[in-house]
Short mmCIF file of C-alpha atoms in Angstrom, two decimals:
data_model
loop_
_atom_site.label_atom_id
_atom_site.label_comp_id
_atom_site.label_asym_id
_atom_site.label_seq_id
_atom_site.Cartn_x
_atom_site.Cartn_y
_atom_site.Cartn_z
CA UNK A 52 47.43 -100.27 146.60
CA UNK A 53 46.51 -98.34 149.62
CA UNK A 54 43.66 -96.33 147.20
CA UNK A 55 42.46 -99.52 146.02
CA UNK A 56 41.84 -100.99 149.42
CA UNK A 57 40.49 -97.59 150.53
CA UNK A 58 37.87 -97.63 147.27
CA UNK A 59 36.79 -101.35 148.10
CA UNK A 60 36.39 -100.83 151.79
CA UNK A 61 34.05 -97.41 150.75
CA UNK A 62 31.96 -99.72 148.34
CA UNK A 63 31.47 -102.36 151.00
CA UNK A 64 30.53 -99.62 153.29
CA UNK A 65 27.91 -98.25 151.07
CA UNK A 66 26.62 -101.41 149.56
CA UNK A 67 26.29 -102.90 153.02
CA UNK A 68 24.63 -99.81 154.78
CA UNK A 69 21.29 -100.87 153.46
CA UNK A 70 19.95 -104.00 155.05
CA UNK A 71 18.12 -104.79 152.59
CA UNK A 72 21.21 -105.89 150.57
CA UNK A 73 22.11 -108.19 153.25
CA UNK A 74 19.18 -110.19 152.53
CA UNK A 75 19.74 -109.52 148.51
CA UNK A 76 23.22 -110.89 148.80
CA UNK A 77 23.51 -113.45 151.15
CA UNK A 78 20.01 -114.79 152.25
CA UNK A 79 18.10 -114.95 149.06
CA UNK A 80 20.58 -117.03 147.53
CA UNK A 81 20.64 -119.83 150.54
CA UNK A 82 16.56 -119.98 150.76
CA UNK A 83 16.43 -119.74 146.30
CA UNK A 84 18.80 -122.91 146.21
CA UNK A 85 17.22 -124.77 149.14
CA UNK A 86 13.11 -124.22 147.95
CA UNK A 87 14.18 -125.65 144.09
CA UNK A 88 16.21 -128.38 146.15
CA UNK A 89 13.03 -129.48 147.75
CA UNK A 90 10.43 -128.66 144.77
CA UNK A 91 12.76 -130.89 142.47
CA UNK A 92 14.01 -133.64 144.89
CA UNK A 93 10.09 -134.95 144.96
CA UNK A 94 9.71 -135.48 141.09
CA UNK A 95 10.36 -138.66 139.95
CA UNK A 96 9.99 -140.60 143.10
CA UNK A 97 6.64 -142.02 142.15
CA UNK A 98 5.45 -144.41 139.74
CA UNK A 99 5.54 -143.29 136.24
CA UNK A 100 1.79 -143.52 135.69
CA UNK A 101 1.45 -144.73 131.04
CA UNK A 102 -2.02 -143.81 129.64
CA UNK A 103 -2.63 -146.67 126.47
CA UNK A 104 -5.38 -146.80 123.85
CA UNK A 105 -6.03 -150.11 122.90
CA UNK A 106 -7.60 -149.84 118.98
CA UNK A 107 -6.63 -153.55 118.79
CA UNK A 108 -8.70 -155.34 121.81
CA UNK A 109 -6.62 -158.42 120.92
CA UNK A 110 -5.02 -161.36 122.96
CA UNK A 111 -1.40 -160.17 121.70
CA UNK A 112 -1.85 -156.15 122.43
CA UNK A 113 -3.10 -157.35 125.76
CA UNK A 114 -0.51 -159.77 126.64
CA UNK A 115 2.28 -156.53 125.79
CA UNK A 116 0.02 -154.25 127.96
CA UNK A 117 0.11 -157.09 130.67
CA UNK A 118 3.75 -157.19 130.55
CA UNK A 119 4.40 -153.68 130.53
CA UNK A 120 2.61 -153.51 133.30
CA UNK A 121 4.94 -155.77 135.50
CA UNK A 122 7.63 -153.24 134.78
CA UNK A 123 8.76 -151.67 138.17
CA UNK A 124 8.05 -148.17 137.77
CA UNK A 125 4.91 -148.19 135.66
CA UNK A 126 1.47 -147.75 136.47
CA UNK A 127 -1.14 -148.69 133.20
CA UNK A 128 -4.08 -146.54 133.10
CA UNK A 129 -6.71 -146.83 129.90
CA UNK A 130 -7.38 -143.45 128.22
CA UNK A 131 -9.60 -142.38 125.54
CA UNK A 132 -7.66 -141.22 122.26
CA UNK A 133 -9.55 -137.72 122.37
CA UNK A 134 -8.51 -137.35 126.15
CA UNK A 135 -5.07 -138.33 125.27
CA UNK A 136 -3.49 -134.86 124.56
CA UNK A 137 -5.24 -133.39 127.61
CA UNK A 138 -4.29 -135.67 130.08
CA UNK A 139 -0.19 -135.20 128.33
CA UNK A 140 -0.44 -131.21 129.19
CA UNK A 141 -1.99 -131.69 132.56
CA UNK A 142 1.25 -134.01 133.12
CA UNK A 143 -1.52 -136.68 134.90
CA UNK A 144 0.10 -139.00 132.57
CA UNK A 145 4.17 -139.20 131.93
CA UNK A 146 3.55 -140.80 128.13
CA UNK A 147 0.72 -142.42 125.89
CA UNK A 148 1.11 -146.04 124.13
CA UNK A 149 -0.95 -146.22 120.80
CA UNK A 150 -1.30 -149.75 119.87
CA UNK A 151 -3.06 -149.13 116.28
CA UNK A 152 -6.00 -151.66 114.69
CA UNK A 153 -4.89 -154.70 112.93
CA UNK A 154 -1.69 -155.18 115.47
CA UNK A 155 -2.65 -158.80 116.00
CA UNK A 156 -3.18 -159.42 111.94
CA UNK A 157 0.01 -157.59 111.33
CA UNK A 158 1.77 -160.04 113.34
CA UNK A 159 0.94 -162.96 111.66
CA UNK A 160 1.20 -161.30 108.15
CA UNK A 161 4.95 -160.64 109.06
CA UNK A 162 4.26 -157.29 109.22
CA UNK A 163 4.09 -155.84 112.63
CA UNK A 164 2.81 -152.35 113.09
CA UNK A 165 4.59 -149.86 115.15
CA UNK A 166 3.30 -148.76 118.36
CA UNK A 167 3.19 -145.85 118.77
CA UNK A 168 4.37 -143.73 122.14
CA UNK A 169 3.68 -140.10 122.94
CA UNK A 170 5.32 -137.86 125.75
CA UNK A 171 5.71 -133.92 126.20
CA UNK A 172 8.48 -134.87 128.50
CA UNK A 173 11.15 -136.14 125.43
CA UNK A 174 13.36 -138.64 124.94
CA UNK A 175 14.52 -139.15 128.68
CA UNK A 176 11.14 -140.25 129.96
CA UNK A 177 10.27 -142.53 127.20
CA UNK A 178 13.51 -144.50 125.81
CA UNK A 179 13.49 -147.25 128.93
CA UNK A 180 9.60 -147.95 128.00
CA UNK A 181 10.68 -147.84 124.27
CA UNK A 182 13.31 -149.95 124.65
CA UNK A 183 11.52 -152.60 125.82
CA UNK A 184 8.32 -152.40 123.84
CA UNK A 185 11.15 -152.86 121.10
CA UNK A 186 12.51 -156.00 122.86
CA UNK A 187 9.00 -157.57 122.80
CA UNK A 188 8.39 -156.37 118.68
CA UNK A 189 11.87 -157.96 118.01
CA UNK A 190 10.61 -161.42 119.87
CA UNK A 191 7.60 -161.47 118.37
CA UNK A 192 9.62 -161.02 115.13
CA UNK A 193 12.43 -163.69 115.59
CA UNK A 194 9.58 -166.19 116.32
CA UNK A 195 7.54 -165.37 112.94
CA UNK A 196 10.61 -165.88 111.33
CA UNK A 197 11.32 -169.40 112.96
CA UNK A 198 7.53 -170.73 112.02
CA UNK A 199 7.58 -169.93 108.77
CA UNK A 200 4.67 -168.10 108.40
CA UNK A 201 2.72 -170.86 109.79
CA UNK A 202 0.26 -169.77 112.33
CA UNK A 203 -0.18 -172.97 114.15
CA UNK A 204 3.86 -173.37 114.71
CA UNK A 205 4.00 -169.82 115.51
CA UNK A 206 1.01 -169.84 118.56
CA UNK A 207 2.41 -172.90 120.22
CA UNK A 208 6.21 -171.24 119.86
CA UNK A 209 4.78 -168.23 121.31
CA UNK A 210 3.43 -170.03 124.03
CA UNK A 211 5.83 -172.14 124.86
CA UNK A 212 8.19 -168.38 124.73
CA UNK A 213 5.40 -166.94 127.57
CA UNK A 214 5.50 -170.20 129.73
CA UNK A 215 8.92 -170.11 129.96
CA UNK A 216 10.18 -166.66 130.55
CA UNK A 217 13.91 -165.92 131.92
CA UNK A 218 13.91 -165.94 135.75
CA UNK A 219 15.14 -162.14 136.83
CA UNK A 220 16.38 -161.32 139.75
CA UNK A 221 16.75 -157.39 140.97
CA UNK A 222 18.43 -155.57 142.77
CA UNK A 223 18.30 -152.30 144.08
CA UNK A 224 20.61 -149.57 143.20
CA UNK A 225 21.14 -146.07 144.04
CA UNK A 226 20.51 -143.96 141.02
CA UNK A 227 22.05 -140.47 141.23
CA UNK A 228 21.21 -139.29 137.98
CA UNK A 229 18.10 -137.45 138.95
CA UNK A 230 20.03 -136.07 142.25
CA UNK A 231 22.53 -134.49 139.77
CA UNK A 232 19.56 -132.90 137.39
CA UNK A 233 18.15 -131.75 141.24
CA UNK A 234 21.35 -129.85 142.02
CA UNK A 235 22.21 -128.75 138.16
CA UNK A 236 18.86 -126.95 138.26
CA UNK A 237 20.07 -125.67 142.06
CA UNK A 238 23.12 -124.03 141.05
CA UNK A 239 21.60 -122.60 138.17
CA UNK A 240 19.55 -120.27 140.94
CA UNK A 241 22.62 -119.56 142.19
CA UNK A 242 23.84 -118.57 139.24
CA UNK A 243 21.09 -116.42 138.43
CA UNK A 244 21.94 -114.60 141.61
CA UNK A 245 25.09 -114.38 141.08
CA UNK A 246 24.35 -112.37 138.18
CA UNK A 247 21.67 -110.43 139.97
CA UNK A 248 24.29 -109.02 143.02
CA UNK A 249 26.77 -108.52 140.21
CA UNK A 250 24.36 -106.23 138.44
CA UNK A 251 23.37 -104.53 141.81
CA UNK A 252 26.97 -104.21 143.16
CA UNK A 253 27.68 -102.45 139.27
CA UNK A 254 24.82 -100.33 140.41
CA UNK A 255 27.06 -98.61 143.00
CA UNK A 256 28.64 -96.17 140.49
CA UNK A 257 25.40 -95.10 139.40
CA UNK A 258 24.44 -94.38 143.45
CA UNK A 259 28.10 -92.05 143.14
CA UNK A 260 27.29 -90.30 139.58
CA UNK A 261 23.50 -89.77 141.11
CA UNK A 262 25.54 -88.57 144.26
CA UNK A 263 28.14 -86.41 142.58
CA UNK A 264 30.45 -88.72 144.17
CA UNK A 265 31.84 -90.64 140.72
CA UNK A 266 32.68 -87.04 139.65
CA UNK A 267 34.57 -86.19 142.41
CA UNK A 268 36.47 -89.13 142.06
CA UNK A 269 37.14 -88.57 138.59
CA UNK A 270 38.17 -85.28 139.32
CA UNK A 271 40.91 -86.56 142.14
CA UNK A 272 44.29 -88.68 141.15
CA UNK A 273 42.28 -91.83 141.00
CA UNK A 274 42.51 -93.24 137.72
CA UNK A 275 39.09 -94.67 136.06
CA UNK A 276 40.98 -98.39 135.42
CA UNK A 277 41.46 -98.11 139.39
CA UNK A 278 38.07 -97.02 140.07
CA UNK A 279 36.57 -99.99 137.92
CA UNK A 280 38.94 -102.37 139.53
CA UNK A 281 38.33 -101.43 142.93
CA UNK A 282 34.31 -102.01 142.02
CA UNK A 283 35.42 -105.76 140.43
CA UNK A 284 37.31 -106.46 143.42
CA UNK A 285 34.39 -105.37 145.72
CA UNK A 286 31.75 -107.26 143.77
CA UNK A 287 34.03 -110.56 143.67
CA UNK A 288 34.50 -110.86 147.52
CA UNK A 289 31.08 -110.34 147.89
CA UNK A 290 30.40 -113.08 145.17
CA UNK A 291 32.92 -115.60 146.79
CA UNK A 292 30.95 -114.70 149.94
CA UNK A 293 27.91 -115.90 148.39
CA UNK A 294 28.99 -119.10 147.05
CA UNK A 295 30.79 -120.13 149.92
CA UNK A 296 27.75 -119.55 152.06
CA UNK A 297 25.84 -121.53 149.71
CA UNK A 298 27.78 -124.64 149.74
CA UNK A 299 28.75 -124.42 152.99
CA UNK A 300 24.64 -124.44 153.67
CA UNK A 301 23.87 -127.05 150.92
CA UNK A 302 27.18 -129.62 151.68
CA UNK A 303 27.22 -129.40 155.68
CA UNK A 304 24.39 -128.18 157.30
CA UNK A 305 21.36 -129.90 154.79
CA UNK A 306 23.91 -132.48 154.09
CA UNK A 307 23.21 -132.26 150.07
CA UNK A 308 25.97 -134.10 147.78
CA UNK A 309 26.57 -131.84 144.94
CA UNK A 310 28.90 -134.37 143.24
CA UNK A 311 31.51 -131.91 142.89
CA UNK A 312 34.60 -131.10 144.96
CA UNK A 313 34.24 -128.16 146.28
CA UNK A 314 37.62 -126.31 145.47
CA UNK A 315 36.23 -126.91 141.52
CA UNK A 316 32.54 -126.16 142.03
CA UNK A 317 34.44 -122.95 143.71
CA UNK A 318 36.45 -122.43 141.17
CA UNK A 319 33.51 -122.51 138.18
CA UNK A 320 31.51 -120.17 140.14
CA UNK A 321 34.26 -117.76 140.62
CA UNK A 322 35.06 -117.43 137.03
CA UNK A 323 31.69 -117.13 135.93
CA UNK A 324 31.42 -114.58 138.46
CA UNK A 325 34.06 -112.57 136.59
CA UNK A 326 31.60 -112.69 133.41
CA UNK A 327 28.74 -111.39 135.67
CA UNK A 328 30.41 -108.98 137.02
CA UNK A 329 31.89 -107.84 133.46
CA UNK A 330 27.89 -107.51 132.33
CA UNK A 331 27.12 -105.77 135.17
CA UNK A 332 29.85 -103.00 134.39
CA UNK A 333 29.09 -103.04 130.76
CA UNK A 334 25.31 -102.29 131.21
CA UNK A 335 26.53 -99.46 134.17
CA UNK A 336 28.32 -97.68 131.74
CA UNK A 337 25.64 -97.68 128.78
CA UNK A 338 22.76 -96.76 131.50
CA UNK A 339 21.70 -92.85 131.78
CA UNK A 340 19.82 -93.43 135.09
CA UNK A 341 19.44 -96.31 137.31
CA UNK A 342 15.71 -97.07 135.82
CA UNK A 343 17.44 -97.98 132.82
CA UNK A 344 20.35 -99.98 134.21
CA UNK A 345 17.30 -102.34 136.09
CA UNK A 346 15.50 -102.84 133.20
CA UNK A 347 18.81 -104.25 130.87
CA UNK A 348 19.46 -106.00 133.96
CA UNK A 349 16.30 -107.32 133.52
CA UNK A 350 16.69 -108.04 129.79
CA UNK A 351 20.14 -109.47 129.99
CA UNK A 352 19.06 -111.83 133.14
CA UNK A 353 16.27 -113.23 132.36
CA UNK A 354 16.65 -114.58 128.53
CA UNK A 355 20.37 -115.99 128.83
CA UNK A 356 19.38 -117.94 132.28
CA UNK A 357 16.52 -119.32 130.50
CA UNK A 358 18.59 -120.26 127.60
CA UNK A 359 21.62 -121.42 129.56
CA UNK A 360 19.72 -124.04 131.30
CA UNK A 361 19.35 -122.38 135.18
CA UNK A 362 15.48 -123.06 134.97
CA UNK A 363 15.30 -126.45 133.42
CA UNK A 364 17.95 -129.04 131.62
CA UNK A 365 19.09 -128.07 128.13
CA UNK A 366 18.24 -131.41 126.69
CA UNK A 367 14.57 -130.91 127.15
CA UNK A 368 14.95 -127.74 124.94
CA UNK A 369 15.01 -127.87 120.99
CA UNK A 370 18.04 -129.08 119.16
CA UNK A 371 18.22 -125.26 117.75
CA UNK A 372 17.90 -123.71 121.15
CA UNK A 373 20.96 -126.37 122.54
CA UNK A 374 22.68 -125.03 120.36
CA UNK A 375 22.13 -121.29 120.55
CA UNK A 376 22.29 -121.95 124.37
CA UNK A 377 26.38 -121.66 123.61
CA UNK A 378 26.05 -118.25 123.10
CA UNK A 379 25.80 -117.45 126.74
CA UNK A 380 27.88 -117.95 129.48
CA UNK A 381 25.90 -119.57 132.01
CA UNK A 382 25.67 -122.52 129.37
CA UNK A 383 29.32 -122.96 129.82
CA UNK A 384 29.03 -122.41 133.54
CA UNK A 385 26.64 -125.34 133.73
CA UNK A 386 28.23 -127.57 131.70
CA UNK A 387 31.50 -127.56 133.43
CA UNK A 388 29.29 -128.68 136.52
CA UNK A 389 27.83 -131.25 134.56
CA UNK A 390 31.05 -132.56 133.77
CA UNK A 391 32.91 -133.09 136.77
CA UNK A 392 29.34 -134.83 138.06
CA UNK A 393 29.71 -137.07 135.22
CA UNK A 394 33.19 -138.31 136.63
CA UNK A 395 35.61 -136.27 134.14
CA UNK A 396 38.74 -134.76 135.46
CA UNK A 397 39.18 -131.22 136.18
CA UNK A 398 41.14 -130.94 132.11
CA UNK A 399 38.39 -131.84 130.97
CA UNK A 400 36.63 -128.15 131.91
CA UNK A 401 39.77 -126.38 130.87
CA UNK A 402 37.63 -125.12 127.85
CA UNK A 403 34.53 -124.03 129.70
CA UNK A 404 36.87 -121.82 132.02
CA UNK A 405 38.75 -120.49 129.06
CA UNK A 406 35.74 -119.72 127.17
CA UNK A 407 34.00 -117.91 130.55
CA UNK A 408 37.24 -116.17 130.86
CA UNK A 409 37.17 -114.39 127.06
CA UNK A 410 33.45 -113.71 127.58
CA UNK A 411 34.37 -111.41 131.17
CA UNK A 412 37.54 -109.89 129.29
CA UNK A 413 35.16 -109.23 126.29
CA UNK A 414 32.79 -107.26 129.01
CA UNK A 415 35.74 -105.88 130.73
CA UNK A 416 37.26 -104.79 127.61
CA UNK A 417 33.99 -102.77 126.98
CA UNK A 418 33.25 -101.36 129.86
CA UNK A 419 36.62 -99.58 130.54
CA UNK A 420 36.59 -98.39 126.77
CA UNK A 421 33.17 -96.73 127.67
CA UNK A 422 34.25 -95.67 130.80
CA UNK A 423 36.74 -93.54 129.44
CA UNK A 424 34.30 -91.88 126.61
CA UNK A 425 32.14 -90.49 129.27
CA UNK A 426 32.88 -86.88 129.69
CA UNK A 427 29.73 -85.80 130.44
CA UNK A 428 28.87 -84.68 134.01
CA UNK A 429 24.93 -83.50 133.52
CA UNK A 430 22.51 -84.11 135.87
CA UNK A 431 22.22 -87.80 136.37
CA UNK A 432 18.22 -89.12 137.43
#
C-alpha cells in the first residue's frame, strides 16, 4: 500500500509539473462544455422558416399553405423547385413542402395526391408539420366521402368545415427536450476529454521508458500489476477531478440543469472513465515511441466519439451507423445519460454500466497481458 501511494503521488508530481497539463486537464474541459452549451442553446429558438413550391396555384393548395402558415412556429417562404436543394444545404430553410399539379383535381376525383415534404434535418424536424398536413388530407378525405362524389355538396361542406373551425386555446409550456439534446451534446465534450487526459495520463509511462525510469522500476520489487495500478489510480482521481469541476461549473455557478442527479451523472462518468483509461493503457503498451501513441490516440478518439454520438445525436445518423454506434463505449456512456433525463430509474442503466465495465476489463485485461511480454529495454524515441 505504502508503494502504491508512493507511485501515485510520483505520477501526480510529474504529470502536474508541466502547466500546460493544468490547462489540458482541468480548464479545457470547463471552457469545451460551456462554448457547445452556448453554440447549441441558440438553435431552435427561432421560427422554423418552410420553403413551398406551389405546382398547383389552386384555391385548395392555398387555403393548406394559409393554414400552415398560422401554425406557431412556422414562417412560409415561396421557393423555386431548382433553388430548393440549395436553400436545404445552406440550412436557410428547415424543410420544403411540394404540393404537386393536379392537387385540386385529385381532390375531387377522390384521389388526393401526396404532398410531398423534404428536410436534411430527418424525421425530428418534420413529423409535427407532417402530422398536420396529414390531419388536413384526412379532412379533406372524410368530407369527399360524406358528399358522395358530388362537387356541389362537397364545396358548401367544405365551407361550412372552414367557417366553422374548433376554437383553440394555448398555452405555453416549457419544453425541455431541446435543453436535454443541448447538454447530451455537452457531456459528450466532456467525454471526449475524458478520453483525451486518459490517453495523456497513459502517456506517463512512455515519459519513464523515454527516461529510463520504467526500467528502473521494473528492475526494483515493484511488480508491473502495481505499477499499472498505481497509473489507473492516478489517472482516475484526476478524472473524478475533472468531472466534478465540470458539474460543479455547469450545475452551480452557470446554473445549467443537466436533468440528472448528480451522484448518477457521477457515477456514469466514472465508469466510463475506467474504459478510457483501459484504452489509454492498451495503446501505451502497443506504442514504440510517444509519436505513435498520439497518433492511435488520435485514431481511437476521434472515430468512436463521432460514432458514439459526442458531436451530434445518434438519431440524426443512419439506421446502420445507430446501430454500429453500440460498438463503442461512449454510445453506452451517452445513453445511460439519456435515460435517467428521460425519467427512468437508476435500474434501468444497470446494463449500460455493466456493459462499460466489460469493455475497461477487456482493455485492462490487455494491457497487463502486454505489459508483461515486454522484455525489451532498447532505446526508446
Amino acid at each position: 500500500m505504502k508503494t502504491l501511494l508512493f507511485l501515485v503521488k510520483n505520477i501526480f508530481t510529474v504529470t502536474f509539473r508541466r502547466k500546460s497539463n493544468i490547462l489540458v486537464y482541468l480548464i479545457l474541459p470547463i471552457i469545451s462544455v460551456l462554448v457547445s452549451l452556448l453554440i447549441y442553446s441558440n438553435t431552435g429558438s427561432s421560427n422554423m422558416i418552410i420553403g413551398y413550391v406551389d405546382n398547383d396555384k389552386t384555391f385548395f393548395s392555398k387555403e393548406l399553405l394559409d393554414s400552415i402558415e398560422t401554425l406557431d412556429g412556422y414562417t412560409l417562404k415561396d421557393v423555386k423547385d431548382e433553388d430548393m436543394n440549395g436553400l436545404l444545404a445552406d440550412n436557410k430553410i428547415a424543410a420544403a413542402v411540394i404540393i404537386p399539379e393536379g392537387y385540386e383535381d385529385s381532390i375531387y376525383e377522390n384521389n388526393i395526391k401526396n404532398i410531398q415534404i423534404v428536410s436534411v434535418k430527418g424525421y425530428e424536424t418534420t413529423v409535427w408539420l407532417e402530422n398536420y398536413i396529414n390531419h388536413h388530407q384526412r379532412n379533406i378525405k372524410d368530407l369527399v366521402f360524406a358528399s358522395n362524389g358530388d362537387r356541389e355538396s362537397f364545396d358548401a361542406m367544405y365551407k361550412s368545415h372552414a367557417e366553422n373551425k374548433l376554437e383553440v386555446y394555448d398555452i405555453n409550456l416549457s419544453d425541455d427536450r431541446s435543453k436535454k439534446d443541448t447538454t447530451i451534446t455537452s457531456l459528450g465534450f466532456l467525454i471526449m476529454f475524458i478520453m483525451l487526459g486518459q490517453g495523456f495520463a497513459a502517456q506517463t509511462i512512455l515519459k519513464e521508458k523515454r527516461e529510463r525510469t520504467y526500467y528502473r522500476i521494473a528492475s526494483s520489487p515493484v511488480k508491473t500489476s502495481e505499477f499499472l495500478l498505481a497509473n489507473i489510480v492516478a489517472s482516475m482521481l484526476i478524472s473524478l477531478i475533472q468531472i466534478i469541476l465540470v458539474l460543479v461549473f455547469l450545475e452551480h455557478v452557470f446554473q445549467i440543469n443537466t436533468f440528472v442527479p448528480t451522484n448518477i451523472m457521477i457515477s456514469i462518468l466514472f465508469v466510463f472513465s475506467l474504459v478510457a483509461c483501459g484504452i489509454g493503457l492498451v495503446v501505451t503498451s502497443y506504442s514504440d515511441s510517444s509519436y505513435m501513441a498520439s497518433t492511435l490516440n488520435t485514431l481511437i478518439l476521434t472515430p468512436t466519439c463521432m460514432i458514439g454520438g459526442c458531436f451530434w445525436p445518434v438519431y440524426i445518423m443512419p439506421k446502420f451507423m445507430q446501430n454500429l454506434s453500440y460498438i463503442v463505449p461512449q454510445r453506452w456512456a451517452l445513453e445511460a445519460i439519456e435515460k435517467i433525463q428521460k425519467g427512468y430509474d437508476y435500474t434501468a442503466i444497470v446494463l449500460n454500466l455493466f456493459v462499460l465495465l466489460m469493455f475497461a476489463v477487456v482493455f485492462f485485461v490487455i494491457a497487463i497481458l502486454r505489459f508483461r511480454k515486454l522484455k525489451s529495454v532498447e532505446k526508446f524515441v
